[in-house]
Coordinates of C-alpha atoms in Angstrom, one line a residue:
X1 CA -26.9 159.3 122.1
X2 CA -25.6 157.3 125.1
X3 CA -26.3 153.7 126.1
X4 CA -26.5 152.5 129.7
X5 CA -25.7 149.0 130.7
X6 CA -24.7 147.0 133.9
X7 CA -21.6 145.0 134.3
X8 CA -21.3 142.2 136.8
X9 CA -17.6 142.2 137.6
X10 CA -16.3 139.8 140.4
X11 CA -19.7 139.8 142.2
X12 CA -20.2 143.6 142.0
X13 CA -22.5 145.5 139.8
X14 CA -21.2 148.5 137.9
X15 CA -23.3 150.9 135.8
X16 CA -21.5 151.9 132.6
X17 CA -22.4 154.4 129.9
X18 CA -21.3 153.9 126.3
X19 CA -21.1 156.6 123.6
X20 CA -21.9 153.9 121.0
X21 CA -22.8 150.2 120.7
X22 CA -19.3 149.1 120.0
X23 CA -17.6 146.0 121.4
X24 CA -14.1 147.7 121.6
X25 CA -15.6 150.6 123.6
X26 CA -17.2 148.1 126.0
X27 CA -13.9 146.3 126.4
X28 CA -12.1 149.5 127.1
X29 CA -14.6 150.4 129.8
X30 CA -14.1 147.0 131.4
X31 CA -10.3 147.6 131.5
X32 CA -10.9 151.0 133.1
X33 CA -13.0 149.3 135.8
X34 CA -10.2 146.7 136.4
X35 CA -7.6 149.4 136.9
X36 CA -9.9 151.4 139.3
X37 CA -11.5 148.6 141.3
X38 CA -9.0 145.8 141.4
X39 CA -5.4 146.7 142.0
X40 CA -4.3 143.1 142.4
X41 CA -5.5 141.8 139.0
X42 CA -3.4 142.3 136.0
X43 CA -5.2 144.9 133.8
X44 CA -4.2 142.9 130.7
X45 CA -6.1 139.9 132.0
X46 CA -8.1 138.1 129.3
X47 CA -11.8 138.0 129.8
X48 CA -15.0 137.1 128.0
X49 CA -18.3 139.0 128.0
X50 CA -21.5 137.0 128.6
X51 CA -25.0 138.5 128.1
X52 CA -28.1 138.0 130.2
X53 CA -29.0 134.8 128.2
X54 CA -25.7 133.2 128.8
X55 CA -24.3 133.9 125.3
X56 CA -20.8 135.1 124.7
X57 CA -20.5 138.5 123.0
X58 CA -17.7 138.4 120.4
X59 CA -18.7 141.1 117.8
X60 CA -20.7 144.3 117.4
X61 CA -23.7 142.6 115.9
X62 CA -24.1 140.4 119.0
X63 CA -23.7 143.4 121.2
X64 CA -26.5 145.3 119.3
X65 CA -28.8 142.3 119.7
X66 CA -28.2 142.3 123.5
X67 CA -29.0 146.0 123.7
X68 CA -32.4 145.4 122.1
X69 CA -33.4 143.5 125.2
X70 CA -35.3 145.3 127.9
X71 CA -32.6 144.6 130.5
X72 CA -28.9 144.9 129.5
X73 CA -26.7 143.0 131.9
X74 CA -23.2 141.6 131.0
X75 CA -21.1 139.3 133.1
X76 CA -17.3 139.4 132.9
X77 CA -15.5 136.0 133.1
X78 CA -11.8 136.0 133.5
X79 CA -9.8 133.4 131.4
X80 CA -6.8 131.9 133.1
X81 CA -3.7 131.1 131.0
X82 CA -3.7 127.5 132.0
X83 CA -7.4 127.0 131.8
X84 CA -8.3 124.0 129.7
X85 CA -11.7 123.2 130.9
X86 CA -14.4 124.8 132.9
X87 CA -14.2 124.3 136.7
X88 CA -17.0 122.7 138.7
X89 CA -17.1 126.0 140.6
X90 CA -18.7 127.5 137.5
X91 CA -21.9 125.5 138.2
X92 CA -24.5 125.8 141.0
X93 CA -26.2 122.5 141.9
X94 CA -29.5 123.0 143.6
X95 CA -30.3 120.0 145.9
X96 CA -31.4 121.5 149.2
X97 CA -33.2 124.8 148.7
X98 CA -35.5 126.7 151.0
X99 CA -38.8 126.9 149.1
X100 CA -41.3 129.5 150.2
X101 CA -44.7 129.6 148.4
X102 CA -46.9 132.6 149.0
X103 CA -50.1 133.9 147.5
X104 CA -53.6 135.4 148.0
X105 CA -56.7 134.1 146.2
X106 CA -59.4 136.0 148.2
X107 CA -59.4 139.8 148.6
X108 CA -61.5 142.2 150.5
X109 CA -62.1 144.5 147.5
X110 CA -60.3 142.9 144.5
X111 CA -61.5 140.0 142.2
X112 CA -61.4 136.5 143.6
X113 CA -58.6 134.5 142.0
X114 CA -59.4 130.8 142.4
X115 CA -56.5 129.7 140.2
X116 CA -54.0 131.0 142.7
X117 CA -54.9 127.9 144.9
X118 CA -54.3 125.6 141.9
X119 CA -51.0 127.3 141.1
X120 CA -49.6 127.1 144.6
X121 CA -50.5 123.4 144.8
X122 CA -48.9 122.8 141.4
X123 CA -45.7 124.5 142.6
X124 CA -45.9 122.4 145.9
X125 CA -46.3 119.2 144.0
X126 CA -43.3 120.0 141.7
X127 CA -40.8 121.1 144.4
X128 CA -41.9 118.9 147.3
X129 CA -43.5 115.9 145.6
X130 CA -41.2 115.5 142.5
X131 CA -37.9 117.1 143.6
X132 CA -38.1 116.2 147.3
X133 CA -37.4 119.7 148.5
X134 CA -38.5 121.2 151.8
X135 CA -41.5 123.4 151.1
X136 CA -43.4 126.0 153.2
X137 CA -46.6 127.4 151.8
X138 CA -49.1 130.0 153.1
X139 CA -52.0 128.2 151.6
X140 CA -53.4 125.0 153.0
X141 CA -56.3 123.3 151.1
X142 CA -57.6 121.9 154.4
X143 CA -57.9 125.4 155.9
X144 CA -60.2 127.6 153.7
X145 CA -59.2 130.7 155.7
X146 CA -55.7 130.5 154.1
X147 CA -57.2 131.6 150.8
X148 CA -56.7 135.1 152.2
X149 CA -53.2 136.5 153.1
X150 CA -53.0 139.8 154.8
X151 CA -49.8 141.9 154.8
X152 CA -49.2 141.1 158.5
X153 CA -49.6 137.4 157.8
X154 CA -47.1 137.6 154.9
X155 CA -44.6 139.5 157.0
X156 CA -44.9 137.0 159.8
X157 CA -44.4 134.1 157.4
X158 CA -41.3 135.7 155.8
X159 CA -39.8 136.9 159.1
X160 CA -40.3 133.4 160.6
X161 CA -38.3 131.7 157.9
X162 CA -35.7 134.4 157.9
X163 CA -35.2 134.0 161.7
X164 CA -35.1 130.2 161.4
X165 CA -32.0 130.6 159.2
X166 CA -30.0 131.2 162.3
X167 CA -30.3 127.5 163.3
X168 CA -31.1 125.9 160.0
X169 CA -28.6 127.4 157.5
X170 CA -27.6 124.4 155.4
X171 CA -29.7 125.5 152.4
X172 CA -27.8 125.7 149.1
X173 CA -30.3 128.1 147.5
X174 CA -33.6 129.9 147.9
X175 CA -36.8 129.6 145.8
X176 CA -39.6 132.2 146.5
X177 CA -42.9 132.2 144.7
X178 CA -45.8 134.7 144.8
X179 CA -49.2 134.2 143.1
X180 CA -52.0 136.7 143.3
X181 CA -52.7 140.4 142.5
X182 CA -49.7 142.6 141.8
X183 CA -49.2 146.2 140.7
X184 CA -46.6 149.0 140.7
X185 CA -46.0 151.9 143.0
X186 CA -43.5 154.8 143.0
X187 CA -41.2 152.6 145.2
X188 CA -41.3 149.7 142.8
X189 CA -43.2 146.5 141.9
X190 CA -45.7 145.3 144.6
X191 CA -47.4 142.1 145.8
X192 CA -50.9 143.0 146.8
X193 CA -52.2 141.3 149.9
X194 CA -55.9 140.5 150.8
X195 CA -56.4 143.5 153.1
X196 CA -57.6 146.7 151.4
X197 CA -54.9 148.9 149.8
X198 CA -52.0 147.1 151.4
X199 CA -49.0 145.5 149.6
X200 CA -45.5 144.2 150.0
X201 CA -42.7 145.7 147.9
X202 CA -41.2 142.8 145.8
X203 CA -37.7 144.3 146.3
X204 CA -38.1 144.1 150.1
X205 CA -38.6 140.3 149.8
X206 CA -35.4 140.1 147.7
X207 CA -33.5 142.3 150.1
X208 CA -34.5 140.3 153.2
X209 CA -33.0 137.0 151.8
X210 CA -30.3 138.4 149.6
X211 CA -28.9 141.3 151.6
X212 CA -30.0 141.0 155.3
X213 CA -28.4 137.5 155.7
X214 CA -25.3 135.8 154.5
X215 CA -26.9 132.3 154.3
X216 CA -27.6 132.7 150.6
X217 CA -24.4 134.6 149.8
X218 CA -22.9 133.2 146.5
X219 CA -25.9 130.8 146.3
X220 CA -28.7 130.8 143.7
X221 CA -31.8 132.9 144.7
X222 CA -34.9 132.3 142.5
X223 CA -37.8 134.7 142.8
X224 CA -41.0 133.8 140.9
X225 CA -43.8 136.3 140.7
X226 CA -47.0 135.2 138.9
X227 CA -49.2 138.4 139.2
X228 CA -52.6 139.5 137.9
X229 CA -52.8 143.3 137.3
X230 CA -54.5 146.0 135.4
X231 CA -54.5 146.2 131.6
X232 CA -53.1 149.6 130.9
X233 CA -50.2 149.1 128.5
X234 CA -48.5 152.4 129.5
X235 CA -48.5 151.2 133.1
X236 CA -47.2 147.9 132.0
X237 CA -44.1 149.4 130.4
X238 CA -43.5 151.4 133.5
X239 CA -43.8 148.2 135.6
X240 CA -41.2 146.3 133.5
X241 CA -38.7 149.2 133.9
X242 CA -39.2 149.2 137.6
X243 CA -38.8 145.5 137.9
X244 CA -35.5 145.3 136.2
X245 CA -33.3 147.5 138.4
X246 CA -34.3 145.9 141.7
X247 CA -32.2 142.8 140.9
X248 CA -28.7 143.9 142.0
X249 CA -27.9 140.9 144.3
X250 CA -25.6 138.4 142.7
X251 CA -26.6 134.9 141.7
X252 CA -30.3 136.0 141.5
X253 CA -33.0 134.9 139.1
X254 CA -36.3 136.8 138.8
X255 CA -39.1 135.2 136.7
X256 CA -42.0 137.6 136.3
X257 CA -45.3 136.4 134.8
X258 CA -47.8 139.2 134.3
X259 CA -51.5 138.4 133.5
X260 CA -53.7 141.3 132.5
X261 CA -56.8 141.7 134.6
X262 CA -59.3 140.7 131.9
X263 CA -57.7 137.2 131.8
X264 CA -57.4 136.7 135.5
X265 CA -56.5 133.3 137.1
X266 CA -59.3 130.9 136.2
X267 CA -60.2 127.8 138.2
X268 CA -57.6 125.7 136.3
X269 CA -54.7 127.9 137.2
X270 CA -52.4 130.0 135.0
X271 CA -50.8 128.8 131.8
X272 CA -47.4 130.0 133.0
X273 CA -47.5 127.7 136.0
X274 CA -48.6 124.8 134.0
X275 CA -45.7 125.3 131.5
X276 CA -43.2 125.9 134.2
X277 CA -44.1 122.8 136.2
X278 CA -44.3 120.6 133.1
X279 CA -40.9 121.7 131.8
X280 CA -39.2 121.4 135.2
X281 CA -40.8 117.9 135.7
X282 CA -39.1 116.8 132.4
X283 CA -35.8 118.2 133.8
X284 CA -35.8 115.4 136.3
X285 CA -35.2 112.7 133.7
X286 CA -33.4 115.0 131.2
X287 CA -31.1 117.4 133.1
X288 CA -30.9 120.9 131.5
X289 CA -29.6 124.3 132.4
X290 CA -32.1 126.2 134.5
X291 CA -31.8 129.2 132.1
X292 CA -32.6 126.9 129.1
X293 CA -35.7 125.7 130.9
X294 CA -36.8 129.2 131.5
X295 CA -36.3 130.1 127.8
X296 CA -38.4 127.1 126.8
X297 CA -41.2 128.1 129.3
X298 CA -41.2 131.6 127.9
X299 CA -41.5 130.4 124.3
X300 CA -44.2 128.0 125.1
X301 CA -46.3 130.7 126.6
X302 CA -45.7 133.0 123.6
X303 CA -46.6 130.3 121.2
X304 CA -50.1 130.2 122.9
X305 CA -50.5 133.7 121.4
X306 CA -51.3 135.1 124.9
X307 CA -50.4 138.6 124.2
X308 CA -52.0 139.6 127.4
X309 CA -49.5 137.5 129.3
X310 CA -46.0 138.8 129.6
X311 CA -43.0 136.6 130.8
X312 CA -39.8 138.3 131.8
X313 CA -36.7 136.5 133.0
X314 CA -33.8 138.4 134.5
X315 CA -30.6 137.0 136.1
X316 CA -27.4 138.3 137.6
X317 CA -25.9 134.8 138.0
X318 CA -22.6 134.4 136.3
X319 CA -22.7 130.6 136.7
X320 CA -24.9 127.9 135.2
X321 CA -27.6 126.4 137.5
X322 CA -29.0 122.9 137.6
X323 CA -31.9 121.7 139.7
X324 CA -31.6 118.1 140.9
X325 CA -34.2 115.7 142.2
X326 CA -33.1 115.2 145.8
X327 CA -34.9 111.9 146.3
X328 CA -33.7 110.1 143.2
X329 CA -30.3 111.6 142.5
X330 CA -28.4 108.7 140.9
X331 CA -24.6 108.1 140.4
X332 CA -25.2 108.3 136.7
X333 CA -26.5 111.8 137.0
X334 CA -23.5 112.9 139.1
X335 CA -21.1 111.5 136.6
X336 CA -22.9 113.2 133.7
X337 CA -22.8 116.6 135.6
X338 CA -19.1 116.2 136.1
X339 CA -18.5 115.4 132.4
X340 CA -17.8 118.9 130.9
X341 CA -18.0 117.6 127.4
X342 CA -21.6 116.4 128.1
X343 CA -22.5 119.8 129.6
X344 CA -21.3 121.6 126.4
X345 CA -23.1 119.2 124.2
X346 CA -26.3 119.6 126.2
X347 CA -26.1 123.4 125.9
X348 CA -25.6 123.1 122.1
X349 CA -28.6 120.8 121.8
X350 CA -30.8 123.3 123.6
X351 CA -29.6 126.1 121.3
X352 CA -30.7 123.9 118.3
X353 CA -34.0 123.1 120.1
X354 CA -34.7 126.8 120.7
X355 CA -34.0 127.6 117.1
X356 CA -36.4 124.9 116.0
X357 CA -39.1 126.2 118.3
X358 CA -38.7 129.7 116.8
X359 CA -39.0 128.3 113.3
X360 CA -42.0 126.1 114.4
X361 CA -40.1 123.0 113.3
X362 CA -40.2 119.5 114.7
X363 CA -37.5 116.8 115.0
X364 CA -35.1 114.8 117.1
X365 CA -31.7 116.2 118.3
X366 CA -29.0 113.7 118.8

């Protein structure tokens, strides 16, 4: 039996097949890639292997656990001989992102999703009101007609902001959000627009901002898809598989929340958006790694026992990401972020917190 995985090596993705789940075999395949793809780097270079959740792989047991995940990505970090502490270049600091909020609540032939409007306003309040980011949204509560979003209107919205990057290219990252109906097709996962039987391929949105422009090269790109779709479990598994392999661009996060059709978006919005906005609001006063915040959101949704709601987080970023409040960024926060001992202590505290959540425990971490 063979095992397939993807290695992110110096910003390039490589598909690798292993005969067995063995750390030594994986290390040997990495060395082979180094000899083949990088003639300038010493093939005896020291490196560490990081899994999709940011954990270092140091033994066969950890490798086996990583392979149990639906998506198997590993990131290769080179260790320099004189390296004593992590460089600031290992961290992305989001302070000035381009935020695009899109969604459709009213459809010609599908169910009305009133909660989409609530979700989009919650995301807008979070990113614009609390973080001070520049936000563009397809829905305007003062214009009832914007409850609908046709494929043509979505394309115009995306192409407009893509074209604007020529003159306004000082963004340090991208945040894209979709709320509404979603499904899958042979070409991949889809965002269903208000007009009958029309949709936008989710991977096309990613390609537009990740591949067709250099503005976001080596910058974080966050894609959030909060979709309502049919409740066939076999179809659900197929969707998950399709979603994973469209995420080849480096420094990318994909957060996919799937709600089965029988739940729908009620008038209060989705529980995923509520959790996400609450956790990210707390991040303003207590700075955390973005990946740790995503793990907390996922666990909060699972603890609600919503088996009909699936949360999937995939990343190809080989650096930690922090989201900063643009309006109230204090000197104290800057000093804390530049203190590498604090960053390591913060990461350890969140590992303990996640373990407590899993064990349904309560307490204070100092």
